[in-house]
Short mmCIF file of C-alpha atoms in Angstrom, two decimals:
data_model
loop_
_atom_site.label_atom_id
_atom_site.label_comp_id
_atom_site.label_asym_id
_atom_site.label_seq_id
_atom_site.Cartn_x
_atom_site.Cartn_y
_atom_site.Cartn_z
CA MET X 1 -37.62 -28.69 97.09
CA PHE X 2 -38.71 -29.51 93.54
CA THR X 3 -42.02 -27.72 94.09
CA ALA X 4 -40.23 -24.63 95.43
CA ALA X 5 -37.83 -24.60 92.49
CA PHE X 6 -40.64 -25.02 89.97
CA THR X 7 -42.68 -22.26 91.64
CA THR X 8 -39.67 -19.93 91.53
CA MET X 9 -39.22 -20.57 87.82
CA VAL X 10 -42.88 -19.90 87.09
CA VAL X 11 -42.76 -16.64 89.04
CA LEU X 12 -39.61 -15.45 87.28
CA VAL X 13 -40.87 -16.33 83.81
CA GLY X 14 -44.18 -14.68 84.59
CA LEU X 15 -42.39 -11.57 85.83
CA GLN X 16 -40.36 -11.31 82.62
CA LEU X 17 -43.46 -11.73 80.49
CA ALA X 18 -45.32 -9.13 82.53
CA VAL X 19 -42.68 -6.43 82.23
CA ARG X 20 -41.75 -7.44 78.69
CA GLY X 21 -38.43 -5.82 77.81
CA GLU X 22 -38.33 -3.37 80.72
CA ALA X 23 -36.44 -5.69 83.06
CA HIS X 24 -34.20 -8.73 82.87
CA ALA X 25 -35.55 -11.44 85.16
CA ILE X 26 -34.16 -14.20 82.93
CA SER X 27 -30.74 -14.40 84.59
CA TRP X 28 -32.42 -15.08 87.94
CA LEU X 29 -33.46 -18.47 86.55
CA ALA X 30 -29.90 -19.56 87.35
CA LEU X 31 -30.88 -19.70 91.04
CA PRO X 32 -33.23 -22.76 91.13
CA PRO X 33 -30.64 -25.32 89.94
CA LEU X 34 -27.92 -23.79 92.13
CA VAL X 35 -30.10 -23.99 95.22
CA ALA X 36 -31.24 -27.51 94.34
CA SER X 37 -27.61 -28.67 94.06
CA ALA X 38 -27.22 -28.30 97.83
CA PHE X 39 -30.03 -30.73 98.63
CA MET X 40 -31.07 -32.90 95.69
CA ALA X 41 -29.59 -35.70 93.58
CA TRP X 42 -27.77 -34.59 90.45
CA ARG X 43 -30.46 -36.02 88.15
CA TRP X 44 -33.09 -33.81 89.78
CA VAL X 45 -30.71 -30.85 89.58
CA VAL X 46 -30.24 -31.41 85.85
CA GLY X 47 -34.01 -31.70 85.40
CA ILE X 48 -34.63 -28.45 87.26
CA GLY X 49 -31.84 -26.80 85.29
CA LEU X 50 -33.28 -27.88 81.96
CA VAL X 51 -36.71 -26.61 82.97
CA SER X 52 -35.13 -23.30 84.01
CA LEU X 53 -33.28 -23.05 80.70
CA GLY X 54 -36.42 -23.92 78.77
CA GLY X 55 -38.36 -21.29 80.70
CA ALA X 56 -35.69 -18.74 79.87
CA PHE X 57 -35.92 -19.48 76.12
CA ILE X 58 -39.72 -19.32 76.20
CA ALA X 59 -39.73 -16.01 78.07
CA VAL X 60 -37.20 -14.44 75.67
CA TRP X 61 -39.06 -15.83 72.65
CA VAL X 62 -42.37 -14.39 73.81
CA VAL X 63 -40.89 -11.05 74.94
CA HIS X 64 -39.44 -10.50 71.48
CA SER X 65 -42.65 -11.49 69.73
CA PHE X 66 -41.19 -14.73 68.41
CA ASN X 67 -38.35 -12.92 66.65
CA ALA X 68 -35.34 -15.25 66.72
CA PHE X 69 -32.86 -12.49 65.78
CA ALA X 70 -33.96 -10.28 68.65
CA MET X 71 -33.06 -13.04 71.11
CA VAL X 72 -29.45 -11.88 70.79
CA ASP X 73 -30.33 -9.13 73.28
CA HIS X 74 -30.68 -11.82 75.94
CA ALA X 75 -27.76 -14.00 74.87
CA VAL X 76 -25.79 -13.19 78.04
CA ASP X 77 -28.79 -14.09 80.23
CA LEU X 78 -29.19 -17.42 78.47
CA LEU X 79 -25.48 -18.17 78.80
CA VAL X 80 -25.63 -17.40 82.52
CA VAL X 81 -28.51 -19.83 83.01
CA SER X 82 -26.74 -22.50 80.93
CA ALA X 83 -23.53 -22.12 82.93
CA ALA X 84 -25.47 -22.24 86.18
CA VAL X 85 -27.08 -25.54 85.15
CA ALA X 86 -23.68 -27.08 84.38
CA ILE X 87 -22.11 -25.80 87.59
CA ALA X 88 -25.08 -26.95 89.71
CA ALA X 89 -24.92 -30.46 88.22
CA ALA X 90 -21.18 -30.65 88.96
CA ILE X 91 -21.74 -29.47 92.55
CA ALA X 92 -24.45 -32.07 93.07
CA VAL X 93 -22.23 -34.88 91.77
CA VAL X 94 -19.35 -33.90 94.08
CA ARG X 95 -21.68 -33.50 97.07
CA GLU X 96 -23.23 -36.94 96.50
CA ARG X 97 -19.78 -38.55 96.35
CA GLU X 98 -18.74 -36.86 99.59
CA ASP X 99 -22.02 -37.83 101.26
CA GLU X 100 -21.48 -41.46 100.27
CA ARG X 101 -17.91 -41.36 101.55
CA LEU X 102 -19.09 -39.90 104.85
CA ARG X 103 -21.76 -42.61 105.18
CA GLU X 104 -19.15 -45.31 104.63
CA LEU X 105 -16.81 -43.77 107.19
CA THR X 106 -19.64 -43.42 109.70
CA GLN X 107 -20.61 -47.07 109.25
CA LEU X 108 -16.98 -48.10 109.67
CA ALA X 109 -16.71 -46.01 112.82
CA SER X 110 -19.83 -47.68 114.19
CA VAL X 111 -18.43 -51.15 113.48
CA VAL X 112 -15.14 -50.28 115.19
CA GLN X 113 -16.98 -48.87 118.20
CA GLN X 114 -19.16 -51.97 118.54
CA ALA X 115 -16.14 -54.26 118.23
CA ILE X 116 -14.48 -52.49 121.16
CA LEU X 117 -17.59 -52.14 123.34
CA ARG X 118 -18.83 -55.70 123.56
CA PRO X 119 -22.45 -56.35 124.53
CA ILE X 120 -23.01 -56.69 128.28
CA ASP X 121 -25.25 -59.42 129.71
CA ASN X 122 -28.32 -58.15 131.51
CA ARG X 123 -27.28 -59.97 134.69
CA LEU X 124 -23.96 -59.43 136.49
CA GLY X 125 -23.58 -61.16 139.86
CA PRO X 126 -26.20 -59.54 142.13
CA PHE X 127 -26.99 -56.79 139.62
CA ASP X 128 -29.45 -56.31 136.83
CA ILE X 129 -27.40 -54.21 134.45
CA ALA X 130 -27.88 -52.21 131.25
CA ALA X 131 -25.40 -50.31 129.10
CA ARG X 132 -26.06 -47.71 126.44
CA TYR X 133 -23.88 -45.72 124.07
CA VAL X 134 -25.40 -42.40 123.03
CA SER X 135 -23.76 -41.06 119.89
CA SER X 136 -23.46 -37.36 119.22
CA ARG X 137 -23.65 -38.30 115.48
CA SER X 138 -20.78 -35.94 114.73
CA GLY X 139 -19.88 -37.31 111.31
CA ALA X 140 -17.38 -40.14 111.28
CA GLU X 141 -15.63 -39.11 114.49
CA ILE X 142 -15.30 -41.87 117.07
CA GLY X 143 -15.33 -41.07 120.74
CA GLY X 144 -13.12 -42.60 123.40
CA ASP X 145 -15.94 -43.50 125.81
CA LEU X 146 -15.62 -47.03 127.22
CA TYR X 147 -17.29 -49.44 129.62
CA GLU X 148 -17.09 -53.06 130.67
CA ALA X 149 -18.65 -55.27 133.34
CA LEU X 150 -17.26 -58.67 134.35
CA ASP X 151 -18.28 -61.34 136.84
CA THR X 152 -15.08 -62.66 138.43
CA GLU X 153 -14.14 -64.82 141.39
CA PHE X 154 -13.32 -61.58 143.21
CA GLY X 155 -16.81 -60.21 142.64
CA ALA X 156 -18.57 -58.14 140.01
CA ARG X 157 -16.17 -55.62 138.50
CA ILE X 158 -17.12 -52.61 136.43
CA ILE X 159 -15.24 -49.87 134.62
CA ILE X 160 -16.46 -46.80 132.79
CA GLY X 161 -14.11 -44.25 131.32
CA ASP X 162 -13.43 -41.54 128.80
CA VAL X 163 -10.26 -41.08 126.77
CA ARG X 164 -9.09 -37.53 126.23
CA GLY X 165 -9.73 -36.57 122.61
CA LYS X 166 -11.47 -38.26 119.68
CA GLY X 167 -10.66 -40.17 116.53
CA LEU X 168 -8.51 -43.22 115.96
CA ASP X 169 -5.99 -42.35 118.67
CA ALA X 170 -8.77 -42.25 121.25
CA VAL X 171 -10.17 -45.55 119.99
CA ARG X 172 -6.74 -47.15 120.17
CA LEU X 173 -6.23 -46.03 123.77
CA SER X 174 -9.78 -47.08 124.67
CA SER X 175 -9.05 -50.53 123.27
CA THR X 176 -5.84 -50.68 125.30
CA VAL X 177 -7.67 -49.87 128.54
CA LEU X 178 -10.45 -52.38 127.93
CA GLY X 179 -8.06 -55.12 126.89
CA SER X 180 -5.98 -54.59 130.00
CA PHE X 181 -9.07 -54.47 132.24
CA ARG X 182 -10.46 -57.69 130.78
CA HIS X 183 -7.19 -59.38 131.69
CA VAL X 184 -6.37 -57.98 135.14
CA ALA X 185 -9.96 -58.17 136.40
CA PHE X 186 -9.55 -61.95 136.55
CA GLU X 187 -5.98 -61.86 137.87
CA ARG X 188 -5.79 -59.18 140.58
CA PRO X 189 -7.70 -59.69 143.84
CA GLU X 190 -7.45 -56.01 144.80
CA GLN X 191 -8.50 -52.94 142.87
CA ARG X 192 -5.29 -51.12 143.79
CA SER X 193 -3.30 -53.67 141.79
CA MET X 194 -5.76 -53.42 138.88
CA ILE X 195 -5.49 -49.64 138.75
CA ALA X 196 -1.71 -49.77 138.82
CA ASP X 197 -1.77 -52.17 135.85
CA LEU X 198 -4.23 -50.00 133.94
CA ASP X 199 -2.19 -46.89 134.65
CA ARG X 200 0.95 -48.51 133.24
CA ALA X 201 -0.96 -49.69 130.16
CA VAL X 202 -2.21 -46.14 129.48
CA ALA X 203 1.22 -44.62 130.11
CA ARG X 204 2.81 -47.02 127.62
CA GLY X 205 0.20 -46.50 124.92
CA ALA X 206 -0.55 -42.78 125.27
CA ASP X 207 1.19 -39.61 124.21
CA ASP X 208 2.52 -37.25 126.84
CA GLU X 209 -0.70 -35.25 127.08
CA ASP X 210 -3.13 -38.16 126.86
CA PHE X 211 -4.96 -39.69 129.81
CA VAL X 212 -8.13 -41.61 130.64
CA THR X 213 -10.65 -40.63 133.29
CA ALA X 214 -12.32 -43.67 134.80
CA VAL X 215 -14.44 -45.08 137.59
CA LEU X 216 -13.81 -48.65 138.74
CA ALA X 217 -16.32 -50.42 140.97
CA GLN X 218 -16.25 -53.79 142.66
CA GLU X 219 -19.05 -55.54 144.57
CA ARG X 220 -18.24 -58.15 147.19
CA GLY X 221 -20.67 -59.41 149.82
CA GLY X 222 -23.09 -56.52 149.44
CA THR X 223 -20.38 -53.85 149.63
CA LEU X 224 -19.50 -51.67 146.67
CA GLU X 225 -15.94 -50.37 146.49
CA ILE X 226 -15.47 -47.42 144.13
CA VAL X 227 -12.28 -45.77 142.90
CA ASN X 228 -12.67 -42.54 140.94
CA CYS X 229 -9.78 -41.49 138.69
CA GLY X 230 -10.75 -37.98 137.64
CA HIS X 231 -14.18 -39.03 136.32
CA PRO X 232 -17.69 -37.63 136.91
CA ALA X 233 -18.98 -39.05 140.19
CA PRO X 234 -21.33 -42.07 140.04
CA MET X 235 -24.80 -41.70 141.44
CA LEU X 236 -26.65 -43.80 144.01
CA VAL X 237 -30.44 -43.80 143.66
CA ARG X 238 -32.10 -45.11 146.83
CA ASP X 239 -35.69 -44.70 148.06
CA GLY X 240 -36.44 -41.90 145.62
CA VAL X 241 -33.32 -39.88 146.44
CA ALA X 242 -30.26 -39.49 144.20
CA THR X 243 -26.84 -38.96 145.79
CA TYR X 244 -23.46 -38.47 144.15
CA LEU X 245 -20.82 -40.90 145.40
CA VAL X 246 -17.91 -38.51 145.85
CA PRO X 247 -14.72 -39.67 147.59
CA GLU X 248 -12.91 -37.46 150.09
CA SER X 249 -10.15 -37.01 147.52
CA MET X 250 -10.21 -37.95 143.86
CA ALA X 251 -7.33 -39.81 142.23
CA PRO X 252 -5.73 -38.46 139.02
CA PRO X 253 -6.74 -40.03 135.69
CA LEU X 254 -5.14 -43.20 134.38
CA GLY X 255 -1.82 -42.43 132.78
CA LEU X 256 -0.98 -39.79 135.38
CA GLY X 257 -0.09 -42.15 138.23
CA PRO X 258 -3.34 -42.35 140.22
CA ALA X 259 -3.13 -43.44 143.84
CA ALA X 260 -6.19 -45.57 144.55
CA ARG X 261 -8.60 -44.07 147.09
CA GLU X 262 -11.62 -46.27 147.65
CA LEU X 263 -15.11 -45.17 148.60
CA THR X 264 -17.10 -47.95 150.26
CA VAL X 265 -20.89 -48.14 150.06
CA ARG X 266 -23.04 -50.73 151.81
CA LEU X 267 -25.74 -51.69 149.34
CA GLN X 268 -29.41 -52.33 150.03
CA PRO X 269 -31.76 -54.35 147.78
CA GLY X 270 -33.27 -52.01 145.19
CA ASP X 271 -30.30 -49.61 145.15
CA ARG X 272 -29.34 -48.35 141.74
CA ILE X 273 -25.86 -47.29 140.73
CA PHE X 274 -25.65 -44.98 137.73
CA LEU X 275 -22.34 -44.42 135.94
CA TYR X 276 -21.82 -42.14 132.96
CA THR X 277 -19.23 -40.17 131.00
CA ASP X 278 -18.82 -36.41 130.87
CA GLY X 279 -20.94 -36.03 127.75
CA LEU X 280 -23.94 -36.27 130.08
CA ALA X 281 -22.43 -34.10 132.80
CA GLU X 282 -21.71 -31.35 130.28
CA ALA X 283 -24.94 -31.49 128.25
CA ARG X 284 -26.65 -28.13 128.44
CA ARG X 285 -29.35 -25.91 127.00
CA ALA X 286 -28.80 -22.16 126.92
CA GLY X 287 -26.01 -22.58 129.46
CA GLU X 288 -28.14 -24.67 131.85
CA PHE X 289 -26.97 -28.22 132.56
CA PHE X 290 -29.28 -31.21 132.26
CA PRO X 291 -30.80 -31.76 135.75
CA ILE X 292 -29.91 -35.42 135.99
CA LYS X 293 -29.92 -35.51 139.79
CA ASP X 294 -33.39 -33.95 140.06
CA ARG X 295 -34.83 -36.31 137.45
CA ALA X 296 -32.87 -39.44 138.33
CA TRP X 297 -35.67 -41.15 140.25
CA SER X 298 -38.32 -40.53 137.61
CA LEU X 299 -36.06 -41.62 134.74
CA ILE X 300 -33.83 -44.40 136.07
CA GLY X 301 -34.95 -45.03 139.65
CA HIS X 302 -37.47 -47.77 138.96
CA GLY X 303 -38.64 -50.21 136.32
CA ASN X 304 -36.46 -52.07 133.86
CA VAL X 305 -32.88 -50.76 133.75
CA GLY X 306 -32.74 -50.87 129.96
CA ASP X 307 -35.96 -48.89 129.67
CA GLY X 308 -34.58 -46.43 132.20
CA LEU X 309 -31.54 -45.63 130.07
CA ALA X 310 -33.73 -45.30 126.99
CA SER X 311 -35.97 -42.83 128.84
CA LEU X 312 -32.92 -40.91 129.99
CA GLU X 313 -31.60 -40.57 126.45
CA THR X 314 -34.99 -39.37 125.19
CA ALA X 315 -35.25 -36.80 127.98
CA LEU X 316 -31.70 -35.62 127.36
CA ARG X 317 -32.20 -35.08 123.64
CA ARG X 318 -35.43 -33.18 124.29
CA TRP X 319 -33.65 -31.03 126.84
CA VAL X 320 -30.72 -30.18 124.58
CA GLY X 321 -33.04 -29.58 121.63
CA GLY X 322 -30.32 -30.25 119.08
CA PRO X 323 -27.26 -32.37 118.43
CA LEU X 324 -25.20 -33.48 121.41
CA THR X 325 -21.68 -32.09 121.65
CA ASP X 326 -20.09 -35.34 122.83
CA ASP X 327 -20.72 -39.07 122.89
CA ILE X 328 -22.01 -40.56 126.14
CA ALA X 329 -21.55 -43.97 127.72
CA LEU X 330 -24.13 -45.04 130.33
CA LEU X 331 -24.25 -47.92 132.81
CA LEU X 332 -27.12 -48.60 135.19
CA LEU X 333 -26.96 -51.31 137.88
CA ASP X 334 -29.90 -52.49 139.97
CA TYR X 335 -28.83 -54.38 143.13
CA ARG X 336 -31.02 -57.50 143.33
CA PRO X 337 -29.14 -60.10 145.41
CA GLU X 338 -32.31 -62.15 145.91
CA SER X 339 -32.26 -62.94 142.18
CA ASP X 340 -28.88 -64.72 142.41
#
């Protein structure tokens, strides 16, 4: 940026010297500091501005054959450059303050998110498990994506969900759902009772139009019981083939009175269960959705589960080719009962 600004100044001063008094290129020297104010620290902006102003005086001085009185002809040009330097410095100062404020808010949002989404152990009952939160990096906004995995006396219990909306209200509702899940998962032997408790917790803590889509899963004796409350369907990856686990009828989201409808899957050693939020389901490039089902085996079907999620995120960002439009929560479970 500094090199470009300096080059521009040299060109403009040279142009004025070449045409002498036939054209006024001096006022264009207001551009380098103004452009620099959008990208550079205010000290650099002031430096570029002073160099521009000095170049303007030199060009006028030379054009008028070192006649100080004749410089009055270019007084307006010099005033324009001087004003541009002052304005550019002020813009740079304000921008730096706003950038610092945004960085602080983003760090705070990250801390809040990490406090709600506690780290998950890499072993849960008969599963090797990995979790990953993929941020869309949309400023200081916080998403309502959530997940948790607990080993209880009733079996391994997992939840993944997405709160409608963003910001502090979404975080508050996400915290409500996770807090309730962490309690009832150890108290209710059946998922139907858990979902009823979670639904009441959301209904109490949400506005009229708020809800939470979620998938709850429970493993007992090699059988996985899944309840889907308006959430993107989980995926089973088995023997190189990926299959969506779609129930005959989907329950409404939490907060809208879901009636639990369980889908039962008999697990085999080596099966992988992939759960995710709609940020992945809706990721697209030029209107084409990310082909997660076609690439599931190559990305997450084998190897370490943590490495699999990392590979998936890399492939997704390359596919989108730009910033993601929504945060994404990912859970990957590898059924390894022999490791118990």
